[in-house]
Coordinates of C-alpha atoms in Angstrom, one line a residue:
M840 CA 186.5 97.6 303.1
N841 CA 186.6 98.0 299.2
I842 CA 182.9 98.5 298.2
Q843 CA 182.1 99.4 294.6
R844 CA 178.9 100.3 292.8
F845 CA 178.1 98.9 289.3
T846 CA 175.3 100.1 287.2
A847 CA 174.0 98.6 284.0
P848 CA 170.7 98.5 281.8
T849 CA 169.9 95.0 283.3
S850 CA 170.6 93.1 286.4
R851 CA 172.4 90.3 284.6
E852 CA 174.9 92.8 283.0
A853 CA 175.4 94.5 286.5
M854 CA 176.0 91.2 288.2
A855 CA 178.5 90.3 285.5
K856 CA 180.4 93.7 286.0
A857 CA 180.5 92.8 289.8
R858 CA 181.8 89.2 288.9
N859 CA 184.5 90.6 286.5
A860 CA 185.8 93.0 289.2
F861 CA 185.9 90.7 292.4
G862 CA 185.7 87.2 290.8
D863 CA 183.2 84.4 291.7
S864 CA 183.8 85.2 295.4
A865 CA 182.0 88.6 294.9
V866 CA 179.4 89.5 297.8
I867 CA 176.4 91.4 296.7
L868 CA 175.6 93.9 299.3
S869 CA 172.4 95.5 297.8
T870 CA 170.5 95.9 294.4
R871 CA 168.1 98.4 293.2
S872 CA 166.6 100.0 290.2
T873 CA 167.5 103.6 289.5
S874 CA 167.0 106.2 286.8
E875 CA 170.4 105.3 285.3
G876 CA 169.6 101.5 285.2
F877 CA 170.0 98.6 287.6
E878 CA 172.5 99.5 290.4
V879 CA 174.5 96.6 292.4
M880 CA 176.7 97.3 295.4
A881 CA 179.2 94.7 295.7
A882 CA 182.7 93.9 297.7
A883 CA 185.2 91.2 297.7
E884 CA 184.8 88.3 300.1
E885 CA 188.4 88.9 301.6
S886 CA 187.3 92.6 302.6
L887 CA 184.4 91.2 304.5
A888 CA 186.5 88.6 306.2
S889 CA 188.9 91.3 307.3
L890 CA 186.0 93.4 308.4
A891 CA 184.6 90.3 310.3
D892 CA 188.0 89.7 311.9
N893 CA 188.3 93.4 313.3
A894 CA 184.6 93.8 314.3
S895 CA 183.4 93.6 317.7
P896 CA 179.8 93.5 318.9
A897 CA 180.2 96.4 321.3
P898 CA 179.7 99.3 318.8
I899 CA 176.8 97.7 317.5
A900 CA 175.2 97.4 320.8
T901 CA 175.9 100.9 321.6
R902 CA 173.8 102.6 318.9
P903 CA 171.6 105.5 320.0
A904 CA 168.3 104.3 321.6
A905 CA 166.5 106.8 319.5
A906 CA 166.9 104.8 316.2
P907 CA 167.2 101.1 317.2
T908 CA 167.6 98.6 314.4
A909 CA 166.7 94.8 314.3
F910 CA 170.6 94.2 313.8
A911 CA 171.3 95.8 317.1
A912 CA 168.6 93.7 318.6
R913 CA 170.0 90.5 317.3
A914 CA 173.4 91.4 318.6
K915 CA 172.1 92.2 321.9
A916 CA 170.2 88.8 322.0
A917 CA 173.5 87.0 321.1
A918 CA 175.1 88.3 324.4
T919 CA 172.2 86.8 326.3
P920 CA 171.3 83.3 327.0
A921 CA 169.9 81.6 324.2
Q922 CA 166.1 81.3 323.9
P923 CA 164.0 78.6 322.3
E924 CA 162.9 79.2 318.7
S925 CA 159.2 79.7 317.9
V926 CA 157.0 80.8 315.0
A927 CA 156.2 84.0 317.0
G928 CA 159.8 84.8 317.4
D929 CA 160.4 84.2 313.5
T930 CA 157.5 86.5 312.8
E931 CA 158.9 89.2 314.8
A932 CA 162.3 88.8 313.2
L933 CA 160.8 89.6 309.9
A934 CA 159.3 92.8 311.0
M935 CA 162.3 94.9 309.8
S936 CA 163.2 97.3 306.9
T937 CA 164.8 96.2 303.8
L938 CA 168.2 97.7 304.6
S939 CA 168.0 96.0 308.1
F940 CA 167.1 92.7 306.4
Q941 CA 170.2 93.0 304.2
E942 CA 172.3 93.8 307.0
Y943 CA 170.9 90.8 308.9
V944 CA 171.9 88.7 306.0
R945 CA 175.5 90.0 305.8
E946 CA 176.0 89.6 309.6
R947 CA 174.8 86.1 309.5
M948 CA 177.1 85.2 306.6
L949 CA 180.0 86.6 308.5
R950 CA 179.1 84.7 311.6
K951 CA 179.1 81.6 309.7
R952 CA 182.5 82.2 308.3
R953 CA 183.8 82.8 311.7
E954 CA 182.4 79.6 312.8
S955 CA 184.0 77.7 310.0
M956 CA 187.5 79.3 310.9
Q957 CA 186.8 78.4 314.7
E958 CA 186.2 74.9 313.7
A959 CA 189.7 74.8 312.0
A960 CA 191.3 75.8 315.4
P961 CA 189.9 73.4 318.1
A962 CA 191.7 75.0 320.9
E963 CA 189.3 77.9 320.9
P964 CA 185.8 77.2 322.4
P965 CA 183.0 77.2 319.8
E966 CA 180.9 80.3 319.7
P967 CA 177.2 79.8 320.4
Q968 CA 174.9 79.6 317.4
Y969 CA 172.7 82.5 316.7
R970 CA 169.0 82.0 317.6
A971 CA 166.1 84.2 316.5
P972 CA 165.1 86.8 319.1
V973 CA 161.7 86.7 320.7
Q974 CA 161.3 90.2 321.8
A975 CA 159.1 92.7 320.0
A976 CA 160.6 94.2 316.9
P977 CA 161.3 98.0 317.1
T978 CA 158.4 100.4 316.1
P979 CA 158.8 101.5 312.5
T980 CA 159.0 105.2 311.6
P981 CA 155.8 107.0 310.5
A982 CA 157.2 107.2 307.0
A983 CA 157.2 103.4 306.7
E984 CA 154.0 101.6 305.3
P985 CA 153.4 97.8 305.9
I986 CA 153.0 95.8 302.7
V987 CA 152.2 92.0 302.5
V988 CA 154.7 90.1 300.3
P989 CA 154.4 86.3 299.7
V990 CA 157.3 84.5 301.3
Q991 CA 158.0 82.1 298.3
R992 CA 159.6 85.2 296.5
F993 CA 162.6 85.2 299.1
N994 CA 165.8 83.3 298.3
E995 CA 166.1 79.7 299.7
P996 CA 169.0 80.4 302.2
V997 CA 166.6 82.8 304.0
Q998 CA 163.8 80.2 304.2
A999 CA 166.4 77.7 305.5
A1000 CA 167.7 80.1 308.1
F1001 CA 164.2 80.0 309.8
G1002 CA 163.7 76.3 309.3
G1003 CA 161.1 76.6 306.6
R1004 CA 158.4 77.9 309.0
L1005 CA 157.8 81.1 306.9
G1006 CA 154.3 82.0 306.1
Q1007 CA 152.7 85.1 304.7
Q1008 CA 154.2 88.0 306.9
T1009 CA 154.1 91.8 307.1
I1010 CA 157.4 93.2 306.1
R1011 CA 158.0 96.9 306.4
T1012 CA 160.0 98.8 304.0
R1013 CA 160.8 102.5 303.1
E1014 CA 158.8 104.3 300.6
T1015 CA 161.8 105.2 298.2
A1016 CA 163.3 101.6 298.6
E1017 CA 163.2 99.3 295.6
P1018 CA 162.8 95.5 295.9
A1019 CA 166.1 93.8 296.1
W1020 CA 164.7 90.6 294.5
E1021 CA 163.2 89.4 291.4
D1022 CA 160.4 86.9 290.8
S1023 CA 162.1 83.5 290.0
Q1024 CA 158.7 82.0 288.7
P1025 CA 158.7 81.8 284.9
P1026 CA 155.7 83.6 283.3
V1027 CA 152.6 81.6 282.6
R1028 CA 152.4 80.8 278.9
F1029 CA 148.7 80.4 277.5
A1030 CA 147.6 78.5 274.4
S1031 CA 147.6 80.6 271.3
K1032 CA 146.2 80.3 267.9
E1033 CA 149.5 78.9 266.7
D1034 CA 149.3 76.0 269.2
S1035 CA 145.7 75.3 267.9
R1036 CA 146.9 75.3 264.2
M1037 CA 149.7 73.2 265.1
A1038 CA 147.4 70.6 266.9
V1039 CA 145.1 70.6 264.0
E1040 CA 148.2 69.9 261.6
L1041 CA 149.4 67.2 263.8
T1042 CA 146.1 65.5 263.8
A1043 CA 145.9 65.6 259.9
L1044 CA 149.5 64.2 259.7
K1045 CA 148.5 61.3 262.1
D1046 CA 145.4 60.5 260.0
M1047 CA 147.4 60.5 256.7
I1048 CA 150.0 58.2 258.2
E1049 CA 147.4 55.8 259.4
E1050 CA 145.8 55.9 256.1
R1051 CA 148.9 55.1 254.2
F1052 CA 149.7 52.3 256.7
N1053 CA 146.2 50.8 256.2
T1054 CA 146.8 50.9 252.4
L1055 CA 150.1 49.2 252.8
A1056 CA 148.5 46.6 254.9
W1057 CA 145.6 46.1 252.4
L1058 CA 148.2 45.7 249.6
G1059 CA 150.2 43.1 251.7
S1060 CA 147.1 41.3 252.6
S1061 CA 145.8 41.2 249.0
K1062 CA 149.2 39.7 247.9
Q1063 CA 149.1 37.1 250.7
N1064 CA 145.4 36.2 250.2
P1065 CA 144.2 37.0 246.7
I1066 CA 140.9 35.2 247.4
Q1067 CA 139.9 37.4 250.3
S1068 CA 140.8 40.6 248.4
S1069 CA 138.8 39.5 245.4
L1070 CA 135.6 38.7 247.4
M1071 CA 136.1 42.1 249.2
L1072 CA 136.1 43.9 245.8
K1073 CA 133.1 42.0 244.7
M1074 CA 131.1 42.9 247.9
I1075 CA 132.0 46.5 247.7
R1076 CA 130.9 46.6 243.9
A1077 CA 127.6 45.0 244.9
G1078 CA 127.0 47.8 247.4
Y1079 CA 127.7 46.3 250.8
S1080 CA 129.4 48.5 253.2
P1081 CA 133.2 48.2 253.9
A1082 CA 132.5 47.4 257.5
M1083 CA 130.2 44.5 256.6
A1084 CA 132.7 43.2 254.1
R1085 CA 135.5 43.2 256.7
A1086 CA 133.3 41.5 259.3
V1087 CA 132.4 38.7 257.0
L1088 CA 135.7 38.2 255.2
D1089 CA 137.7 38.1 258.4
R1090 CA 136.1 34.8 259.1
V1091 CA 136.7 33.2 255.7
P1092 CA 138.1 29.6 256.0
A1093 CA 141.9 29.9 255.4
D1094 CA 142.0 26.6 253.3
A1095 CA 138.9 27.3 251.0
G1096 CA 139.4 27.7 247.4
A1097 CA 137.9 30.6 245.3
P1098 CA 134.6 28.7 244.5
E1099 CA 134.2 27.4 248.0
A1100 CA 135.0 30.8 249.6
F1101 CA 132.3 32.5 247.3
R1102 CA 129.7 29.8 248.4
W1103 CA 130.6 30.3 251.9
L1104 CA 130.2 34.1 251.6
M1105 CA 126.7 33.7 250.0
D1106 CA 125.6 31.4 252.7
V1107 CA 126.8 33.6 255.6
I1108 CA 124.9 36.6 254.2
T1109 CA 121.8 34.4 253.6
R1110 CA 121.9 33.2 257.2
N1111 CA 122.2 36.6 258.7
L1112 CA 119.3 38.1 256.7
K1113 CA 116.1 37.7 258.7
V1114 CA 113.0 37.1 256.7
S1115 CA 109.5 35.8 257.6
A1116 CA 108.6 32.3 257.2
P1117 CA 106.9 31.1 254.1
A1118 CA 103.5 30.7 255.9
A1119 CA 103.9 33.7 258.1
G1120 CA 103.4 36.7 255.9
L1121 CA 101.6 39.8 256.8
C1122 CA 98.3 38.4 255.3
D1123 CA 98.7 35.0 256.9
E1124 CA 99.3 36.7 260.3
G1125 CA 96.5 39.0 260.2
G1126 CA 95.8 41.7 262.9
V1127 CA 96.2 45.5 262.5
V1128 CA 99.1 46.4 260.2
S1129 CA 100.2 50.1 260.0
L1130 CA 102.4 51.1 256.9
I1131 CA 104.9 53.8 257.6
G1132 CA 107.7 55.3 255.8
A1133 CA 109.2 58.2 253.8
T1134 CA 107.6 60.2 251.0
G1135 CA 107.1 58.3 247.9
V1136 CA 108.2 54.7 248.8
G1137 CA 104.9 53.3 247.9
K1138 CA 102.8 52.7 251.1
T1139 CA 99.5 53.2 249.6
T1140 CA 100.3 50.7 246.7
T1141 CA 101.6 48.3 249.1
A1142 CA 98.5 48.7 251.2
A1143 CA 96.4 47.9 248.2
K1144 CA 98.5 44.7 247.5
L1145 CA 98.0 43.4 250.8
A1146 CA 94.3 43.9 250.8
A1147 CA 94.1 42.2 247.3
Q1148 CA 95.9 39.2 248.7
C1149 CA 93.8 38.9 251.7
V1150 CA 90.6 39.3 249.6
K1151 CA 91.7 36.7 247.3
Q1152 CA 92.2 34.2 250.0
Y1153 CA 89.7 35.1 252.7
G1154 CA 87.1 37.4 251.0
A1155 CA 86.4 41.1 250.9
A1156 CA 84.5 40.9 254.2
S1157 CA 87.9 40.0 255.9
V1158 CA 89.7 43.2 255.1
G1159 CA 89.4 46.8 256.5
M1160 CA 91.3 49.8 255.3
I1161 CA 92.1 53.1 257.2
T1162 CA 94.0 56.0 256.2
L1163 CA 95.6 58.6 258.4
D1164 CA 96.9 60.6 255.3
T1165 CA 95.3 64.0 255.5
Y1166 CA 98.4 65.8 254.0
R1167 CA 98.1 64.7 250.4
V1168 CA 95.4 66.2 248.5
S1169 CA 94.5 62.7 246.8
G1170 CA 95.8 60.4 249.4
Y1171 CA 92.4 59.3 250.8
E1172 CA 90.9 59.3 247.2
Q1173 CA 93.7 57.0 246.0
L1174 CA 92.9 54.4 248.9
R1175 CA 89.2 54.6 248.4
A1176 CA 89.7 53.9 244.5
Y1177 CA 91.7 50.7 245.4
G1178 CA 89.0 49.7 247.9
R1179 CA 86.2 50.1 245.4
M1180 CA 88.2 47.8 243.0
L1181 CA 88.4 45.3 245.8
G1182 CA 85.0 45.8 247.3
V1183 CA 86.4 47.1 250.6
V1184 CA 85.3 50.4 252.3
A1185 CA 88.3 52.8 253.1
H1186 CA 88.0 54.9 256.2
L1187 CA 89.6 58.2 257.2
A1188 CA 90.8 59.0 260.7
H1189 CA 92.0 62.5 261.7
D1190 CA 93.4 61.7 265.0
R1191 CA 94.1 59.2 267.7
A1192 CA 90.5 59.1 269.1
A1193 CA 89.0 58.4 265.6
L1194 CA 91.5 55.9 265.1
K1195 CA 90.5 54.0 268.2
D1196 CA 86.8 54.2 267.2
L1197 CA 87.5 52.8 263.7
L1198 CA 89.6 50.0 265.2
N1199 CA 86.8 49.0 267.4
L1200 CA 84.4 49.2 264.6
L1201 CA 86.6 46.8 262.4
S1202 CA 87.7 44.5 265.3
G1203 CA 85.8 41.5 263.6
K1204 CA 88.0 41.9 260.3
R1205 CA 90.9 39.4 259.8
L1206 CA 93.4 42.1 258.5
V1207 CA 93.1 45.8 259.2
I1208 CA 95.5 48.0 257.2
I1209 CA 96.5 51.5 258.3
D1210 CA 98.0 53.8 255.6
T1211 CA 99.7 56.7 256.8
A1212 CA 101.2 60.1 255.4
G1213 CA 104.7 60.0 254.0
L1214 CA 107.1 61.8 256.3
G1215 CA 110.9 62.5 255.5
Q1216 CA 113.3 60.8 257.8
R1217 CA 114.3 64.2 259.3
D1218 CA 110.7 65.5 259.6
Q1219 CA 109.8 66.5 263.3
R1220 CA 106.2 65.0 262.9
I1221 CA 107.5 61.4 262.9
Q1222 CA 107.4 61.1 266.7
D1223 CA 103.8 62.6 266.8
M1224 CA 102.8 59.9 264.2
L1225 CA 104.5 57.1 266.1
D1226 CA 102.6 58.2 269.2
V1227 CA 99.3 57.9 267.5
L1228 CA 100.1 54.4 266.4
D1229 CA 101.4 53.6 269.8
M1230 CA 98.8 50.8 270.6
P1231 CA 99.3 47.2 271.8
K1232 CA 97.7 45.5 268.8
V1233 CA 99.1 47.7 266.0
K1234 CA 102.1 46.3 264.0
K1235 CA 104.2 49.0 262.8
T1236 CA 105.6 48.0 259.4
L1237 CA 108.3 50.1 257.7
V1238 CA 108.3 50.5 253.7
L1239 CA 111.8 51.0 252.5
N1240 CA 112.8 51.9 249.0
A1241 CA 115.3 49.2 247.8
G1242 CA 117.0 51.7 245.5
S1243 CA 118.0 54.2 248.1
Q1244 CA 121.6 54.8 249.3
G1245 CA 123.0 53.0 252.2
D1246 CA 123.3 56.0 254.3
T1247 CA 119.8 57.1 253.5
L1248 CA 118.5 53.6 254.5
D1249 CA 120.4 53.8 257.8
E1250 CA 118.9 57.3 258.6
V1251 CA 115.4 56.1 257.9
L1252 CA 115.6 53.0 260.0
T1253 CA 117.1 55.1 262.9
S1254 CA 114.3 57.7 262.5
F1255 CA 111.6 55.3 262.5
K1256 CA 112.9 53.3 265.5
A1257 CA 114.0 50.1 263.9
S1258 CA 114.0 48.3 267.2
S1259 CA 110.4 48.8 267.6
L1260 CA 109.2 47.7 264.2
H1261 CA 107.3 44.5 263.5
G1262 CA 109.0 44.3 260.1
V1263 CA 110.1 45.9 256.9
V1264 CA 108.7 45.7 253.4
L1265 CA 111.1 46.3 250.5
S1266 CA 109.5 48.2 247.7
K1267 CA 110.6 49.2 244.2
V1268 CA 112.9 46.3 244.0
D1269 CA 112.6 46.5 240.2
E1270 CA 113.9 50.0 240.1
A1271 CA 117.1 49.4 242.4
V1272 CA 120.4 49.0 240.6
K1273 CA 122.0 47.4 243.6
L1274 CA 120.3 45.5 246.4
G1275 CA 123.6 45.3 248.4
P1276 CA 122.8 48.7 250.3
A1277 CA 119.3 47.5 251.3
L1278 CA 120.3 43.9 252.5
D1279 CA 123.4 45.4 254.3
A1280 CA 121.1 47.9 256.2
L1281 CA 118.5 45.0 257.1
I1282 CA 121.3 42.9 258.5
R1283 CA 123.0 45.5 260.4
H1284 CA 119.8 46.8 262.0
Q1285 CA 118.6 43.1 262.6
V1286 CA 115.0 43.8 261.3
T1287 CA 112.9 41.1 259.8
L1288 CA 111.9 41.4 256.0
R1289 CA 108.1 40.7 255.7
G1290 CA 107.6 41.3 251.9
V1291 CA 109.1 42.4 248.7
A1292 CA 107.3 44.7 246.2
N1293 CA 108.7 44.5 242.7
G1294 CA 106.4 46.7 240.6
Q1295 CA 103.3 49.0 240.3
R1296 CA 100.7 46.1 239.5
V1297 CA 98.2 45.4 242.2
P1298 CA 98.3 42.6 243.5
E1299 CA 100.7 40.7 240.8
D1300 CA 103.9 42.6 241.9
W1301 CA 104.2 41.2 245.3
Q1302 CA 106.4 38.4 246.6
N1303 CA 107.2 36.7 249.9
P1304 CA 110.9 37.2 250.9
D1305 CA 113.3 34.7 249.9
A1306 CA 116.8 35.4 251.5
S1307 CA 118.8 33.2 249.1
A1308 CA 117.3 34.8 246.0
L1309 CA 117.8 38.4 247.4
V1310 CA 121.5 37.6 248.1
R1311 CA 122.0 36.1 244.7
M1312 CA 120.3 39.1 242.8
S1313 CA 122.6 41.5 245.2
M1314 CA 125.7 39.8 244.3
G1315 CA 124.9 39.5 240.4
T1316 CA 125.7 43.2 239.9
S1317 CA 127.5 43.7 236.5
G1318 CA 130.0 46.2 238.1
K1319 CA 129.9 48.7 235.2
S1320 CA 128.9 51.7 237.2
A1321 CA 131.2 54.8 237.4
Y1322 CA 130.9 54.6 241.3
D1323 CA 132.3 51.0 241.5
P1324 CA 135.7 50.9 242.9
V1325 CA 138.7 49.3 241.1
A1326 CA 141.4 46.9 242.5
T1327 CA 143.8 49.7 243.1
D1328 CA 141.3 51.7 245.1
M1329 CA 140.5 48.8 247.7
G1330 CA 143.3 50.1 250.0
F1331 CA 141.2 53.1 251.0
Y1332 CA 138.4 50.6 252.2
F1333 CA 140.9 48.7 254.4
A1334 CA 141.1 49.5 258.1
P1335 CA 142.2 47.5 261.2
T1336 CA 139.8 44.7 262.1
G1337 CA 139.3 46.1 265.7
A1338 CA 137.2 48.9 264.2
R1339 CA 134.6 46.8 262.4
G1340 CA 131.7 47.3 264.8
V1341 CA 129.3 45.0 263.1
N1342 CA 127.5 42.2 264.9
L1343 CA 126.6 39.5 262.5
G1344 CA 126.1 36.7 265.2
A1345 CA 129.1 34.5 265.8
S1346 CA 126.9 31.5 265.8
H1347 CA 126.0 32.0 262.2
V1348 CA 129.5 32.4 260.7

């Protein structure tokens, strides 16, 4: 038999040398790693076929009993009657050395080749198929050490030979023997910094593409519907948010002209702005009203205006004033000075218990006004103040600066719990350049406007809220500010209508 040895730095090169020498029908007998490189023992398939034709099972069966091998055990089992296969038999068949295992594979390949040759000659009786032996495997030599090897590393033909019933078994090998197989599983590739950077760049590219498409969509829409694009530009210049403008203009009647569309827009905003009834102001309702808000919005001045209106209508005996402002040096002195001008006594409460006592003392008053300390919308003491005012009869009224930015107004309404407020007083209207942000925040948070303060005079600069007048005032912005967008910038405000997220009340539009 022509058996040759091929050595190369890698297994791929060694296999290529064997294939070049014997062709595609080369049979690999053994592989191992040596100091010279990777060694492959190979032979031609014709040499193995001639060996199989001349071989007989007798010499294999007559090996010395002192060193039995698994191959001899299988040859002996082939001459005996076939025994049924079992998992225990397969387990015992795997308890062999590496060389015996390779010998078993070669013997099985030769047996299959003889069976295919016998099938071509039907005159000869077919040879019985090989079955795994069930007798115990030979005892390994003392030099051998058992190691546990996962079965999934073996080649698929071996698993098919045992019916796919292979589990994790103990295979004994020699100390100097190198594994004749390689792991076919590809190495696991973990995410690297390059992948994270690529994901960030892809996300940025996606956002840029969406922005460009939104711009093109707006330009196409403005050309198809110039009235809608003109109203959008007017609302943005007035200070209304793009989300609010989209939510309103998506419902503009398609057959309306420019004047009709503008009147429709004004009417929709007016109907969605919640204001108190003409005869249901804070002074007319009475009760206990607490004025809360951020620092410097005019809570003390608003309290003096409310007290002056009630004194003018119902007399000085109908009004009571309490302050919780113990942080400012002159907070209590300012309210007491207003009280002396109106003939009303101002009281100071340091905590919740003192506030309850004063409310019981002033229970016969028509209107009791509670002035509080100014706290920024991000101050942690807001919740403590709201807990002090958490009483059934106290009406928490938020004072908002009409000249603040829309984002600031949103944050203030969220921090002071807009859903639990009795209403809102819009202060410093005379100082506001644009009323659009304030009206936009009131509409989106669905709070009721209870009063409008448009100056520092007490009590002259106070008005009951008029929704139509406020909307006309907000839309009358001249549009000369450096912050106003131009028509070419409107594409950046445009976005798909599914992202509007604004509830205006479908029944009002």
